[in-house]
GROMACS .gro file of C-alpha atoms in nm:
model
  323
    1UNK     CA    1   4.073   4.614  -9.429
    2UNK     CA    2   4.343   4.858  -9.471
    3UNK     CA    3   4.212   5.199  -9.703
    4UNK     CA    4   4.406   5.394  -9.948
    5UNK     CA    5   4.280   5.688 -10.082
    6UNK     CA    6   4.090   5.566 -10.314
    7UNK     CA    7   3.923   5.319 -10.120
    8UNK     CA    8   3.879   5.554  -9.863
    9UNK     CA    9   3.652   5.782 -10.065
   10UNK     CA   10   3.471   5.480 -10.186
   11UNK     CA   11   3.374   5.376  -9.859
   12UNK     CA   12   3.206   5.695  -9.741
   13UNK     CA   13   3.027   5.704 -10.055
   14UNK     CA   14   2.914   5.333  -9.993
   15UNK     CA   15   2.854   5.395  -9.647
   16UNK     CA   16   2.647   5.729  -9.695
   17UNK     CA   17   2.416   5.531  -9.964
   18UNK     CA   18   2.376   5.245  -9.787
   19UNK     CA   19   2.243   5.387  -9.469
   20UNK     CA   20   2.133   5.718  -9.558
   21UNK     CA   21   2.016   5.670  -9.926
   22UNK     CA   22   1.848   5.273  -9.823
   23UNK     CA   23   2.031   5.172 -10.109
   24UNK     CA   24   2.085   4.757 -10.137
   25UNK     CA   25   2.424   4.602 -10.220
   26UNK     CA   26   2.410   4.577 -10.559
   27UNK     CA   27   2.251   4.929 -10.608
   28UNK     CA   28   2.617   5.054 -10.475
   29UNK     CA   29   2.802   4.816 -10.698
   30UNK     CA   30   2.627   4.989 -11.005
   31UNK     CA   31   2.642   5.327 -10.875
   32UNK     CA   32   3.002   5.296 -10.780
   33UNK     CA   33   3.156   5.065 -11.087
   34UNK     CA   34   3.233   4.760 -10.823
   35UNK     CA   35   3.132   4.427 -10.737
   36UNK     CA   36   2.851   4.349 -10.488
   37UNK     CA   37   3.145   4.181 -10.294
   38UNK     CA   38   3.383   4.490 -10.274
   39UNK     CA   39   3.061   4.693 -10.150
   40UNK     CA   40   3.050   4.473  -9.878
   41UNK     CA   41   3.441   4.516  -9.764
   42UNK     CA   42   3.391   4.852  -9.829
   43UNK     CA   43   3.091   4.915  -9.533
   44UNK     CA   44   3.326   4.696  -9.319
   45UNK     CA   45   3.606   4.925  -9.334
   46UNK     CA   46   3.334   5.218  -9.319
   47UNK     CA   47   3.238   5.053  -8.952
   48UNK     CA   48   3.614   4.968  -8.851
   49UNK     CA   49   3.761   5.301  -8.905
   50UNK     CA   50   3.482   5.534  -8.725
   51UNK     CA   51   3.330   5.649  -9.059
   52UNK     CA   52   2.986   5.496  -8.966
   53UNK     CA   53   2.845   5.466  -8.588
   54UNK     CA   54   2.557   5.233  -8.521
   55UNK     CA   55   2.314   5.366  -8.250
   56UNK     CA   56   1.983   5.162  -8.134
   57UNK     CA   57   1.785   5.433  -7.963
   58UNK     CA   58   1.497   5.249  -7.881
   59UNK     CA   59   1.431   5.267  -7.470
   60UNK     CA   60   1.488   4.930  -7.385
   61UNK     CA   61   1.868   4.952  -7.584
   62UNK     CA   62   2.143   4.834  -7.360
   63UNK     CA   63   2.498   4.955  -7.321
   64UNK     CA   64   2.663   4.655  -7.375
   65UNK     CA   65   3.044   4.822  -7.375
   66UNK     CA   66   2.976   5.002  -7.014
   67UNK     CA   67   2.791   4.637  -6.944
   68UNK     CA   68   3.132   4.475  -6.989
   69UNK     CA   69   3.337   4.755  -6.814
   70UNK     CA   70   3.125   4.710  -6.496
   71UNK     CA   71   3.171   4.337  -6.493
   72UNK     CA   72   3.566   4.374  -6.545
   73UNK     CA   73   3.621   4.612  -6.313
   74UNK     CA   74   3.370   4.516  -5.981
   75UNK     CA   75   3.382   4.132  -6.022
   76UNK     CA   76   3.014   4.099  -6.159
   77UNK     CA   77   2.863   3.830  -6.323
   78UNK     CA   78   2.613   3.987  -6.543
   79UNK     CA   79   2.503   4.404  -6.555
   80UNK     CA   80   2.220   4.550  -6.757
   81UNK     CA   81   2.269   4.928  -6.858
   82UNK     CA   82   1.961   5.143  -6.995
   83UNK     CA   83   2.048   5.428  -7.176
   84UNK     CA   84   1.975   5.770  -7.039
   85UNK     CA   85   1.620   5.951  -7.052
   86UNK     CA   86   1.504   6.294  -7.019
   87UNK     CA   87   1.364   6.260  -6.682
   88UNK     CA   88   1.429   6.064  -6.360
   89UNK     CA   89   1.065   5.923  -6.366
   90UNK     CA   90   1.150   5.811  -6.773
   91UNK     CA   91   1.515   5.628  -6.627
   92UNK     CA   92   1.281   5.436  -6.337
   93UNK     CA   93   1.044   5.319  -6.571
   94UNK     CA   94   1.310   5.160  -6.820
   95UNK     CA   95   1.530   5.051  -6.516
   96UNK     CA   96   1.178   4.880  -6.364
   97UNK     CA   97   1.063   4.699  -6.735
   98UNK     CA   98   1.486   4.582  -6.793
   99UNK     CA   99   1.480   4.444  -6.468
  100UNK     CA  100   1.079   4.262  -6.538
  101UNK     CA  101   1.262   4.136  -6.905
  102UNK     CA  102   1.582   4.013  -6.708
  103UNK     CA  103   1.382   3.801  -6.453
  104UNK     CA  104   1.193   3.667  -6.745
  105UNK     CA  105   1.474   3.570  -6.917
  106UNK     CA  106   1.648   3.456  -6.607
  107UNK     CA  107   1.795   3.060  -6.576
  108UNK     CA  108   1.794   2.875  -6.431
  109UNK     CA  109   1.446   2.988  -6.331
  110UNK     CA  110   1.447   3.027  -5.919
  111UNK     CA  111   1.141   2.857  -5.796
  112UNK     CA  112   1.198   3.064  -5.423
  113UNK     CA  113   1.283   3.439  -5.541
  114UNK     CA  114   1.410   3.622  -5.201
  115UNK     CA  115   1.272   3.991  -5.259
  116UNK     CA  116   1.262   4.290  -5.105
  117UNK     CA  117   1.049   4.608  -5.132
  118UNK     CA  118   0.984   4.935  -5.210
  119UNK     CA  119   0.907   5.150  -5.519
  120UNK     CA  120   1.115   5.029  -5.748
  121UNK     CA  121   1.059   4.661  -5.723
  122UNK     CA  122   0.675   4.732  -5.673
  123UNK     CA  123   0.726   4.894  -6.035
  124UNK     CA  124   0.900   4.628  -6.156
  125UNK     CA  125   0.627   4.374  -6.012
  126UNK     CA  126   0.409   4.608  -6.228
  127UNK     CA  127   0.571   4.555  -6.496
  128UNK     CA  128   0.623   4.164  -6.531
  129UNK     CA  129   0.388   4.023  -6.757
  130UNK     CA  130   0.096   3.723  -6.672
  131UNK     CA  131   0.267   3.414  -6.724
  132UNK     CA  132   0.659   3.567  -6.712
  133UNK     CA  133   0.759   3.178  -6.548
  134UNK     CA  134   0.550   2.901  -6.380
  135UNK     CA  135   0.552   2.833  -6.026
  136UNK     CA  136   0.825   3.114  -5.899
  137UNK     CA  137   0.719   3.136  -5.542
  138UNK     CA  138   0.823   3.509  -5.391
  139UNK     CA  139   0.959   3.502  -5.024
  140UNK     CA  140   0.986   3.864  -4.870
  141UNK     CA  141   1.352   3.907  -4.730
  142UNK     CA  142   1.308   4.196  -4.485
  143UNK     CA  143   1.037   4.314  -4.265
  144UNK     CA  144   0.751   4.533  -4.401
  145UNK     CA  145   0.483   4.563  -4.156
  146UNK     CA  146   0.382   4.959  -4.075
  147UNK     CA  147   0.101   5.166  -3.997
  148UNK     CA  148   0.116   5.317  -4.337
  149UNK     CA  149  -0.029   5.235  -4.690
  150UNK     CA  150   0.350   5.161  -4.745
  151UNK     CA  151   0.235   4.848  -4.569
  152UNK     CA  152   0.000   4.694  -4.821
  153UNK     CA  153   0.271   4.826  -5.123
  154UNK     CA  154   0.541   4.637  -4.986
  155UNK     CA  155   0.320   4.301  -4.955
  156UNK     CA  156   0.203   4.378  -5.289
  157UNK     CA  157   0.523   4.343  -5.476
  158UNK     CA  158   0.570   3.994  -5.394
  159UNK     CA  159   0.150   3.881  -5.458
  160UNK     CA  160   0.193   4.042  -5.792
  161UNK     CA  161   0.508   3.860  -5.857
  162UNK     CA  162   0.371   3.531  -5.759
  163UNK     CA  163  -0.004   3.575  -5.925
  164UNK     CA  164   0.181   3.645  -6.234
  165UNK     CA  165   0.404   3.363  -6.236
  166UNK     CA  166   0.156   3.124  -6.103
  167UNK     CA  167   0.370   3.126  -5.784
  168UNK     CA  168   0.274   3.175  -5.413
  169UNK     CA  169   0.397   3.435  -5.255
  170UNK     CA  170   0.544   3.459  -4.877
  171UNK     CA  171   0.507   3.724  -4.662
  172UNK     CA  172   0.769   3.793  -4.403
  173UNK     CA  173   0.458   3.899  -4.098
  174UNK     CA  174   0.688   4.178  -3.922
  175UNK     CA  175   0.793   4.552  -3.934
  176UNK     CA  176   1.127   4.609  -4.055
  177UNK     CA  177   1.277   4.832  -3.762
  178UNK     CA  178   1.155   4.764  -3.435
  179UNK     CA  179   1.142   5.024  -3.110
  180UNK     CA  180   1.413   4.785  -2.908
  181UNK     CA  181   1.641   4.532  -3.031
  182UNK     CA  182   1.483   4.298  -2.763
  183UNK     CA  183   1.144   4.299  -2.942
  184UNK     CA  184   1.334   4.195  -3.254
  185UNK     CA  185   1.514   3.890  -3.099
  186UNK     CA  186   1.179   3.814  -2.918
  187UNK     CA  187   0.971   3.830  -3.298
  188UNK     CA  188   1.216   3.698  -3.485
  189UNK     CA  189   1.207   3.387  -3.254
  190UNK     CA  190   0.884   3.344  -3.322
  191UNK     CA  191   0.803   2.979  -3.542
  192UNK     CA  192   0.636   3.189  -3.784
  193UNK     CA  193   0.869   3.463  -3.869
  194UNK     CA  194   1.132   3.223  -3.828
  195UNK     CA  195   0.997   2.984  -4.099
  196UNK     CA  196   0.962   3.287  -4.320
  197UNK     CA  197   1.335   3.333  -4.276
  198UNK     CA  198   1.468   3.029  -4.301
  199UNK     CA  199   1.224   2.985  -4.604
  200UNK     CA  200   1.419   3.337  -4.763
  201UNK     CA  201   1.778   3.216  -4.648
  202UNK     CA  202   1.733   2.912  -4.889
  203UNK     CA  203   1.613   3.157  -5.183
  204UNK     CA  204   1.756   3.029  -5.552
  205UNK     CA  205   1.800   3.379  -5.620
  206UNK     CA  206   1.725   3.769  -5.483
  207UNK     CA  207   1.599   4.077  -5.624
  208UNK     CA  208   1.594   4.361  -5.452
  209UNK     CA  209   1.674   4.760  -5.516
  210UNK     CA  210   1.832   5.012  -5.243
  211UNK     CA  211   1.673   5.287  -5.064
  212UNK     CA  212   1.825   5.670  -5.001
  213UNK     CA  213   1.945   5.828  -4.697
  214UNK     CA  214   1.730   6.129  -4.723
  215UNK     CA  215   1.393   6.273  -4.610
  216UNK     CA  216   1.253   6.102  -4.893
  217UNK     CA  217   1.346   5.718  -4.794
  218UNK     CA  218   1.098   5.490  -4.823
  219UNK     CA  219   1.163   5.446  -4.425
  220UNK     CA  220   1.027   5.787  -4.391
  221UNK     CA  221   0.721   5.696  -4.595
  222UNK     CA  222   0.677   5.412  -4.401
  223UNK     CA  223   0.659   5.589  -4.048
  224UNK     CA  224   0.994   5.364  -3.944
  225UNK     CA  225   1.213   5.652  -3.936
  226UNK     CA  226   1.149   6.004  -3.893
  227UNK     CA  227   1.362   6.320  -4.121
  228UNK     CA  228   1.532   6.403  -3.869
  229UNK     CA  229   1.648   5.995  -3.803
  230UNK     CA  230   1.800   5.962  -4.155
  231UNK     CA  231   2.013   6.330  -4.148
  232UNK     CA  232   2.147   6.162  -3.841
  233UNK     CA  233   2.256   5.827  -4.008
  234UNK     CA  234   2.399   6.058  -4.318
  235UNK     CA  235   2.581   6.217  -4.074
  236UNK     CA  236   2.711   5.883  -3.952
  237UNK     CA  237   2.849   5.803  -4.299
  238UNK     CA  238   2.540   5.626  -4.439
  239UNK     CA  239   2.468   5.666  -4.801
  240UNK     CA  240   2.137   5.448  -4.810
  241UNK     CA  241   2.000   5.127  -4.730
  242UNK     CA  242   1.967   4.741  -4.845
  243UNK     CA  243   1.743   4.512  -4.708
  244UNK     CA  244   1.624   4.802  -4.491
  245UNK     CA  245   2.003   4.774  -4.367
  246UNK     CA  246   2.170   5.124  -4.362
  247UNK     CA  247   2.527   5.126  -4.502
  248UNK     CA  248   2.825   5.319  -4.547
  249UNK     CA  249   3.026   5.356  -4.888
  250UNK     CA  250   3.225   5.090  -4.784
  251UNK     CA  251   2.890   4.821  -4.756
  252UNK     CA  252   2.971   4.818  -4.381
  253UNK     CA  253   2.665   4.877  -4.115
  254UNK     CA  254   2.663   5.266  -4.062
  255UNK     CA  255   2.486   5.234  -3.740
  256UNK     CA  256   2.500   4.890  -3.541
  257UNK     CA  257   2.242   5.008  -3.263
  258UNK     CA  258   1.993   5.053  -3.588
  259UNK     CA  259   2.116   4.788  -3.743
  260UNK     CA  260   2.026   4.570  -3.432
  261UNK     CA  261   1.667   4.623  -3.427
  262UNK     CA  262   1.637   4.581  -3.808
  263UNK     CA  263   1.454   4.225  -3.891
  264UNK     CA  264   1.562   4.028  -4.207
  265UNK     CA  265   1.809   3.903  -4.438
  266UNK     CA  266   2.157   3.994  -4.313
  267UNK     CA  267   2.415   4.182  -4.520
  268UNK     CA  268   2.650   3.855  -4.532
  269UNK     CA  269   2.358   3.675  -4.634
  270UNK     CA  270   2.312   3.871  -4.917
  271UNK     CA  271   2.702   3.889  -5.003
  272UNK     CA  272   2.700   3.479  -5.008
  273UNK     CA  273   2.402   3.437  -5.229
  274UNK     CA  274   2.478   3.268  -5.527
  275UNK     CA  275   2.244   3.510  -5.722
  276UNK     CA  276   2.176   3.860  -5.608
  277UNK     CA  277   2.024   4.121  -5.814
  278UNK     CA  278   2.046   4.480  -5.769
  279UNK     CA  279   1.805   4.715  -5.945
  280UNK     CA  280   1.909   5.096  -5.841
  281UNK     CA  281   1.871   5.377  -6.086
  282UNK     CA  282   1.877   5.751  -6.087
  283UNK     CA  283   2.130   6.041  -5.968
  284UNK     CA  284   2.034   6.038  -5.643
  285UNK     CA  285   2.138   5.659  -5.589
  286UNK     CA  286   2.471   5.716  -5.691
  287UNK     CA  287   2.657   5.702  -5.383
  288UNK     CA  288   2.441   5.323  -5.249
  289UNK     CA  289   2.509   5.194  -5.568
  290UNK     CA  290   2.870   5.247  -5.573
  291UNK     CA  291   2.893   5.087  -5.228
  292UNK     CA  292   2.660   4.780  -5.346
  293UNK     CA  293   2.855   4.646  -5.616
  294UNK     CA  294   3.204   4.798  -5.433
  295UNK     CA  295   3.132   4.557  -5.129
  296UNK     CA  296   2.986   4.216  -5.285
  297UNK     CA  297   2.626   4.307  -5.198
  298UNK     CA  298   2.529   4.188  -5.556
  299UNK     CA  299   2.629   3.942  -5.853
  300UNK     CA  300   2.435   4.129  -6.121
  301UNK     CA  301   2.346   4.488  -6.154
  302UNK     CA  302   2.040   4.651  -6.330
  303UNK     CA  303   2.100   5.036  -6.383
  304UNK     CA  304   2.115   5.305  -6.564
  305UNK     CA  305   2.370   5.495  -6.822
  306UNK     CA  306   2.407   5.763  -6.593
  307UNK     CA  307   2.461   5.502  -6.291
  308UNK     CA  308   2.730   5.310  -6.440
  309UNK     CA  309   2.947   5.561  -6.568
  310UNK     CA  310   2.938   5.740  -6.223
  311UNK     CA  311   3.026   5.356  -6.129
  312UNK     CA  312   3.352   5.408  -6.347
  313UNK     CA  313   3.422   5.695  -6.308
  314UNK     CA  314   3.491   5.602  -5.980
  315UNK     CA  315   3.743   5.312  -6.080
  316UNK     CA  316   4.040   5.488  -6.125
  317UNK     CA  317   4.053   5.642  -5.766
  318UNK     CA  318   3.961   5.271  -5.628
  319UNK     CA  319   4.266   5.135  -5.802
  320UNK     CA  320   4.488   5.404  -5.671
  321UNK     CA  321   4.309   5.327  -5.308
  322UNK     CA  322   4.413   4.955  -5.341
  323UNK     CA  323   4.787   5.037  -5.523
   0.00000   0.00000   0.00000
């Protein structure tokens, strides 16, 4: 609706006692000297020309324009923003309960669900409610077995998953990173493990997060890798891990003898699937998300504000890169 002067002034006042004054329609009309009808073209033209901005605050709001923008630009088939929080714990929790309503909400629903673990999908197992689907059945994708209490966290993810869904949940019965990459090949030829595998390969869909390349990696929790182990795979270029899989910002393995005595679901495995989803959050994940949704790793993303405009931002030197 194009606004002359008149009309301009009209629509600020129409605007500014509709939504700040909780007047109705035909309060305005009276108050103004027009018809119900021009009150409405009026708020219209409020909206289209920037007078009025709609906000939905509430925590579990999504950015649906930087939604969009993600898609466009890095070939994704569905994203999930959360708007920013005060604190890193506050963005975790509403990454872990948008990523609980997106399974829910998720169809077709995928009786095997590939997952992974670690503290963000534990939180979002935590955060599914009883009865979110019937009969999902959880697989685990990568090793979890340790001589920490990381052990029984990582098996509980996909229990909880499956008890709430009425599902039954498969444990992958290995550690993730083994001493030699002989001991892999000789476990992971084992009928049981392998069963587990081929059981995850064939996996209607797969949730999973990524971990950092820090001290404070899950890895490190888990006794797989020491502090001193993941400065030396940053130094090699690594930025975090997938699928206990250590990457660089390309998505390419950062260190192949690692890599080599890691059990579980390959990278190209992951990049094939026909649903992948990604939940990573928070500042420090910056750099693994970029190279997750950069290199295929995922077809839908569940993140942050913060996350996806760092994501962006980065576009504009990636086109330049492939100009």
């Amino acid at each position: 609706m194009a606004l002359n002067d008149s009309d301009e002034i009209l629509a600020v006042k129409a605007a500014e006692l509709y939504y700040e004054a909780g007047k109705t329609q035909d309060e305005i009309g009276v108050a103004l000297n027009v018809s119900r009808w021009k009150v409405g073209r009026l708020l219209v033209a409020a909206r289209e020309h920037g007078f009025v901005r709609i906000e939905i605050v509430h925590p579990s709001a999504r950015k649906f324009s930087l939604e969009r923008e993600l898609c466009s630009f890095y070939g994704l088939e569905d994203a999930v923003v959360v708007p920013a929080a005060e604190s890193d714990s506050d963005v975790q929790a509403r990454v872990a309960q948008a990523a609980a309503d997106y399974l829910t909400t998720l169809r077709p629903v995928p009786r095997t669900l590939g997952v992974s673990w670690g503290r963000t999908l534990h939180a979002v197992a935590a955060r599914l409610r009883p009865g979110w689907a019937v009969g999902v059945n959880p697989v685990q994708i990568n090793g979890s077995v340790s001589s920490t209490r990381q052990a029984t966290a990582a098996a509980d993810t996909a229990v909880v998953m499956a008890r709430k869904a009425q599902g039954t949940a498969t444990l992958l019965p290995s550690p993730a990173i083994f001493e030699h990459a002989a001991t892999r090949r000789a476990i992971e030829s084992d009928r049981s493990v392998q069963s587990v595998l081929e059981l995850a390969r064939n996996a209607n869909a797969y949730l999973f997060s990524a971990g950092t390349v820090d001290p404070s990696s899950v890895h490190v929790d888990s006794g797989y890798l020491s502090a001193e182990d993941v400065l030396a795979l940053a130094a090699k270029g690594a930025v975090g891990d997938v699928v206990g899989r250590f990457i660089d910002d390309t998505g390419q393995v950062a260190d192949p003898e690692l890599d080599s005595r890691t059990l579980g679901l390959s990278l190209d495995e992951l990049r094939n699937a026909g649903t992948s989803i990604a939940v990573i959050a928070g500042e420090a994940k910056h750099g693994i998300a970029h190279a997750v949704v950069a290199s295929g790793l995922c077809t839908t993303l569940i993140t942050d504000e913060s996350t996806a405009n760092d994501l962006l931002g980065r576009a504009p030197n990636m086109r330049k890169q492939m100009s």
